[in-house]
CSV table of C-alpha atoms in Angstrom, one decimal:
chain,number,residue,atom,x,y,z
L,17,MET,CA,36.6,87.5,35.4
L,18,TYR,CA,35.8,84.1,37.3
L,19,GLU,CA,32.2,83.4,36.0
L,20,PRO,CA,29.9,80.8,38.5
L,21,GLU,CA,29.0,77.6,36.5
L,22,GLU,CA,25.1,77.5,35.7
L,23,GLU,CA,23.5,76.0,38.4
L,24,PRO,CA,21.8,72.7,37.0
L,25,SER,CA,17.5,72.9,36.7
L,26,PHE,CA,15.9,70.0,38.9
L,27,LEU,CA,14.2,68.3,35.8
L,28,SER,CA,17.7,68.5,33.8
L,29,ARG,CA,19.7,66.3,36.9
L,30,TYR,CA,17.1,63.6,36.6
L,31,THR,CA,16.5,63.4,33.2
L,32,VAL,CA,19.4,61.0,32.0
L,33,PRO,CA,19.1,58.8,35.4
L,34,LEU,CA,15.5,58.4,34.8
L,35,GLY,CA,16.1,57.6,31.2
L,36,VAL,CA,18.6,54.6,32.0
L,37,ALA,CA,16.0,53.2,34.5
L,38,VAL,CA,12.9,53.4,32.4
L,39,GLY,CA,15.7,51.2,30.2
L,40,LEU,CA,16.6,48.7,31.9
L,41,ILE,CA,12.8,47.9,33.3
L,42,VAL,CA,12.0,47.8,29.5
L,43,MET,CA,14.7,45.4,28.9
L,44,GLY,CA,13.9,43.2,31.7
L,45,VAL,CA,10.7,42.7,30.9
L,46,ILE,CA,11.4,42.1,27.6
L,47,ALA,CA,13.8,39.6,28.7
L,48,PHE,CA,11.2,37.7,30.8
L,49,ILE,CA,8.8,37.2,27.5
L,50,ALA,CA,11.5,35.6,25.7
L,51,LEU,CA,11.9,33.1,28.7
L,52,GLY,CA,8.7,32.0,28.3
L,53,LEU,CA,7.7,31.8,24.9
L,54,GLY,CA,10.7,31.5,22.9
L,55,GLY,CA,12.4,28.3,22.3
L,56,ASP,CA,9.8,26.2,20.0
L,57,ASP,CA,11.1,26.9,16.7
L,58,ASP,CA,13.7,23.9,17.1
L,59,GLY,CA,12.3,21.9,19.0
L,60,GLY,CA,14.1,22.1,22.4
L,61,GLY,CA,11.7,24.4,23.7
L,62,GLY,CA,9.1,23.9,26.4
L,63,ASN,CA,9.4,20.8,28.0
L,64,ASN,CA,5.7,20.4,28.8
L,65,GLY,CA,6.3,18.9,32.1
L,66,ALA,CA,9.5,16.9,30.7
L,67,ASP,CA,13.1,17.4,30.5
L,68,GLY,CA,14.0,20.3,28.3
L,69,ASN,CA,17.0,18.2,27.2
L,70,ASN,CA,14.6,15.1,26.2
L,71,PRO,CA,11.8,16.4,23.8
L,72,THR,CA,8.8,14.3,23.3
L,73,PRO,CA,9.4,12.6,19.9
L,74,ALA,CA,6.6,13.0,17.1
L,75,ALA,CA,4.3,10.7,16.8
L,76,SER,CA,4.5,7.9,13.6
L,77,ALA,CA,1.8,8.0,11.4
L,78,THR,CA,-0.6,5.3,12.1
L,79,PRO,CA,-0.9,2.6,9.5
L,80,THR,CA,-4.2,2.3,8.1
L,81,GLY,CA,-6.2,-0.7,7.4
L,82,ASN,CA,-6.2,-4.4,8.1
L,83,ALA,CA,-3.0,-6.3,8.2
L,84,GLN,CA,-3.6,-7.8,4.8
L,85,GLU,CA,-4.5,-4.2,3.2
L,86,GLN,CA,-1.3,-3.0,4.5
L,87,ALA,CA,0.4,-6.3,3.0
L,88,ILE,CA,-1.6,-4.9,0.0
L,89,GLU,CA,-0.2,-1.5,0.0
L,90,ALA,CA,2.9,-2.7,0.5
L,91,TYR,CA,2.6,-4.7,-3.0
L,92,VAL,CA,1.1,-1.9,-4.8
L,93,ARG,CA,3.5,0.8,-3.8
L,94,THR,CA,6.6,-1.2,-3.8
L,95,THR,CA,5.9,-3.5,-7.0
L,96,LEU,CA,3.3,-1.9,-9.4
L,97,ASN,CA,5.0,1.2,-8.5
L,98,MET,CA,1.1,2.8,-7.9
L,99,GLU,CA,-1.2,4.0,-4.8
L,100,TYR,CA,-3.0,2.1,-2.6
L,101,ALA,CA,-6.7,3.7,-2.4
L,102,GLY,CA,-7.6,1.0,-0.1
L,103,ASP,CA,-11.5,-0.8,-0.6
L,104,CYS,CA,-12.6,0.0,-4.0
L,105,SER,CA,-16.4,0.4,-2.1
L,106,THR,CA,-15.0,3.3,0.0
L,107,THR,CA,-13.8,5.0,-3.6
L,108,VAL,CA,-15.2,7.3,-6.0
L,109,PRO,CA,-13.9,9.4,-8.5
L,110,GLY,CA,-13.2,13.3,-8.0
L,111,GLY,CA,-13.6,13.0,-4.4
L,112,PRO,CA,-16.5,12.1,-1.2
L,113,ALA,CA,-19.3,10.1,-2.1
L,114,GLN,CA,-22.2,12.2,-2.7
L,115,THR,CA,-24.5,10.3,-0.5
L,116,PRO,CA,-25.6,11.7,2.9
L,117,GLY,CA,-24.1,9.5,5.7
L,118,ALA,CA,-22.5,7.6,3.1
L,119,ALA,CA,-18.5,6.0,4.9
L,120,ALA,CA,-15.6,8.6,4.1
L,121,THR,CA,-14.0,8.5,0.4
L,122,VAL,CA,-10.7,7.7,-0.8
L,123,PRO,CA,-10.1,10.1,-4.2
L,124,ALA,CA,-9.6,8.5,-7.2
L,125,THR,CA,-6.8,9.1,-9.7
L,126,ALA,CA,-5.4,7.2,-12.6
L,127,THR,CA,-1.9,6.0,-10.6
L,128,ARG,CA,-4.6,4.9,-7.5
L,129,ILE,CA,-5.1,1.2,-7.2
L,130,CYS,CA,-7.9,-0.3,-4.8
L,131,SER,CA,-9.0,-3.6,-4.0
L,132,VAL,CA,-12.3,-6.2,-3.2
L,133,LYS,CA,-11.3,-9.6,-1.2
L,134,ARG,CA,-13.0,-11.9,-3.0
L,135,GLY,CA,-12.2,-15.1,0.0
L,136,ASP,CA,-10.5,-17.1,2.2
L,137,ARG,CA,-9.5,-20.6,1.2
L,138,GLU,CA,-6.6,-22.8,3.6
L,139,GLY,CA,-5.0,-19.8,5.0
L,140,VAL,CA,-4.8,-17.9,1.8
L,141,ALA,CA,-6.5,-14.7,1.3
L,142,GLY,CA,-7.7,-13.4,-1.8
L,143,TYR,CA,-8.2,-10.5,-3.5
L,144,VAL,CA,-8.7,-8.7,-7.1
L,145,LEU,CA,-6.8,-4.8,-7.4
L,146,GLY,CA,-8.1,-2.1,-10.6
L,147,GLN,CA,-8.4,1.5,-11.0
L,148,PRO,CA,-11.7,2.5,-9.1
L,149,LEU,CA,-14.9,2.1,-11.0
L,150,SER,CA,-13.3,-0.2,-13.7
L,151,GLU,CA,-12.7,-3.9,-13.9
L,152,PRO,CA,-9.9,-5.3,-12.0
L,153,THR,CA,-6.8,-6.0,-13.9
L,154,ARG,CA,-5.4,-9.1,-11.2
L,155,TYR,CA,-6.1,-11.4,-8.8
L,156,ILE,CA,-4.0,-10.8,-5.9
L,157,PHE,CA,-3.2,-13.6,-3.0
L,158,LEU,CA,-1.0,-13.5,0.3
L,159,GLU,CA,-0.2,-16.1,3.2
L,160,GLN,CA,1.0,-15.5,6.4
L,161,ARG,CA,4.9,-16.2,6.4
L,162,GLY,CA,6.6,-15.5,9.5
L,163,GLY,CA,4.0,-14.2,10.9
L,164,GLN,CA,3.2,-11.6,8.7
L,165,TRP,CA,0.8,-11.1,5.7
L,166,GLN,CA,3.0,-11.6,2.3
L,167,VAL,CA,1.7,-11.3,-1.1
L,168,THR,CA,2.8,-15.2,-3.2
L,169,TYR,CA,0.9,-14.7,-6.0
L,170,SER,CA,-0.7,-12.0,-8.3
L,171,PRO,CA,-1.7,-13.1,-11.7
L,172,LEU,CA,-2.7,-10.9,-14.7
L,173,ILE,CA,-6.5,-10.5,-15.2
L,174,THR,CA,-6.0,-10.4,-19.7
L,175,PRO,CA,-9.0,-9.9,-22.1
L,176,ASP,CA,-8.1,-13.9,-22.7
L,177,THR,CA,-8.5,-14.8,-19.2
L,178,ARG,CA,-11.2,-12.5,-18.1
L,179,GLY,CA,-14.2,-14.7,-18.5
L,180,VAL,CA,-12.7,-17.8,-16.9
L,181,PRO,CA,-15.2,-18.7,-14.1
L,182,GLY,CA,-13.9,-19.2,-10.4
L,183,ILE,CA,-10.6,-17.8,-8.8
L,184,PRO,CA,-7.4,-19.2,-9.3
L,185,TRP,CA,-5.9,-19.6,-6.0
L,186,PRO,CA,-2.6,-20.7,-5.6
L,187,LEU,CA,-2.1,-24.4,-7.3
L,188,ARG,CA,0.3,-27.0,-4.9
L,189,PRO,CA,2.3,-29.9,-6.5
L,190,GLY,CA,0.0,-32.9,-6.3
L,191,ALA,CA,-3.2,-30.8,-6.4
L,192,GLU,CA,-6.1,-32.4,-8.7
L,193,VAL,CA,-7.7,-29.4,-10.6
L,194,VAL,CA,-10.4,-28.8,-13.7
L,195,VAL,CA,-9.4,-27.3,-17.1
L,196,VAL,CA,-12.2,-24.1,-17.4
L,197,GLY,CA,-12.8,-21.4,-19.8
L,198,THR,CA,-10.8,-22.2,-22.5
L,199,GLY,CA,-13.7,-22.5,-24.8
L,200,GLN,CA,-12.2,-25.5,-26.5
L,201,CYS,CA,-9.5,-27.6,-25.1
L,202,LEU,CA,-5.9,-26.2,-23.3
L,203,ASN,CA,-2.8,-26.6,-25.4
L,204,VAL,CA,0.3,-29.1,-23.6
L,205,ARG,CA,3.4,-27.4,-24.4
L,206,GLU,CA,7.0,-29.1,-24.3
L,207,GLY,CA,8.0,-26.3,-22.3
L,208,PRO,CA,6.8,-23.8,-20.2
L,209,ALA,CA,6.5,-21.2,-22.1
L,210,LEU,CA,4.2,-19.9,-25.2
L,211,ASN,CA,7.1,-20.7,-27.9
L,212,GLN,CA,7.0,-24.2,-26.8
L,213,ALA,CA,5.3,-26.3,-29.5
L,214,ALA,CA,1.9,-27.8,-28.1
L,215,VAL,CA,2.0,-31.5,-28.1
L,216,ASP,CA,-1.8,-32.2,-26.6
L,217,CYS,CA,-4.7,-30.5,-25.5
L,218,ILE,CA,-7.2,-31.2,-22.7
L,219,ASN,CA,-10.6,-30.7,-23.0
L,220,ASP,CA,-12.5,-27.7,-21.1
L,221,GLY,CA,-14.1,-30.1,-17.7
L,222,THR,CA,-11.2,-32.6,-17.9
L,223,ARG,CA,-10.0,-32.9,-14.6
L,224,ILE,CA,-6.1,-33.5,-14.2
L,225,ARG,CA,-3.3,-33.9,-11.6
L,226,LEU,CA,0.0,-31.8,-11.6
L,227,ALA,CA,3.4,-33.0,-11.2
L,228,SER,CA,5.6,-29.9,-11.0
L,229,GLY,CA,5.5,-26.4,-10.9
L,230,PRO,CA,5.3,-23.5,-10.9
L,231,ALA,CA,7.3,-21.9,-13.8
L,232,ASP,CA,7.4,-18.6,-14.3
L,233,ALA,CA,7.3,-17.3,-18.6
L,234,ASP,CA,5.1,-15.1,-20.7
L,235,ASN,CA,3.6,-13.4,-17.9
L,236,ARG,CA,1.7,-16.7,-16.9
L,237,GLN,CA,2.7,-19.6,-14.1
L,238,TRP,CA,3.2,-23.3,-15.8
L,239,TRP,CA,2.7,-26.5,-14.4
L,240,GLN,CA,3.6,-30.0,-15.7
L,241,VAL,CA,0.8,-32.4,-16.2
L,242,ASP,CA,1.2,-35.6,-14.5
L,243,GLY,CA,0.7,-38.7,-17.0
L,244,ARG,CA,1.4,-35.9,-20.0
L,245,SER,CA,4.9,-35.1,-21.3
L,246,GLY,CA,4.7,-30.9,-21.4
L,247,TRP,CA,3.1,-27.8,-19.4
L,248,VAL,CA,0.0,-26.0,-19.2
L,249,ALA,CA,-0.7,-22.3,-18.6
L,250,ALA,CA,-2.9,-21.8,-14.3
L,251,ASP,CA,-4.6,-19.2,-15.6
L,252,TYR,CA,-7.3,-21.9,-17.0
L,253,LEU,CA,-6.9,-24.5,-14.1
L,254,ARG,CA,-9.4,-24.5,-11.0
L,255,TYR,CA,-9.7,-26.4,-8.0
L,256,PRO,CA,-13.0,-28.4,-8.7
L,257,ASP,CA,-15.0,-26.5,-5.7
L,258,ALA,CA,-13.6,-23.1,-7.4
L,259,ALA,CA,-14.3,-23.4,-10.2
L,260,GLN,CA,-17.6,-21.3,-10.7
């Protein structure tokens, strides 16, 4: 016997279409939010007023300090393999200074080197380098070459030379200099090295003229003396006006 199908209720008639419609609306909202907020993770997202295919490049780090300090920083980093901490007056161990209103400071560590300017002479800038709150370990002299400051001379400060008065400005052939700080006299050696025989000795306070040089050996700079057959170490030579 044929039995008529049961008429579907009003609720069952509209449940499936209504569920589909709601699902489409939710998906549309999600897609709208994704378009508005997405795309920044890989650097190619919101254009902030610029073409999205040409995002604004990230700003590069701004060099700190003046041009001379930038040259010193490059020398400390590449030649000494240490980190440059800037001016020693703004560097203290352990972190910022505790004095209220003090200038910002740079933490000092065993791998940091700071500088103190000692003066200028005929286009040459002179500094000393050392660890913060310690005795300086070397001089460093800069000159402008090709429009840029470059380190041209950096003699070490040793226990033997620490007490030598004055500033060891870079010397030039033909310059008149004075012997200082030896305690007695400066050896004149056959060649520009410590293992060369001493053939003469020049008393402290004596003025001499440099014939030629420099030659580098034994962590020293050597100059040949005019009128004498030998070489002397530059550590004990000063321009007369810079010998104090």
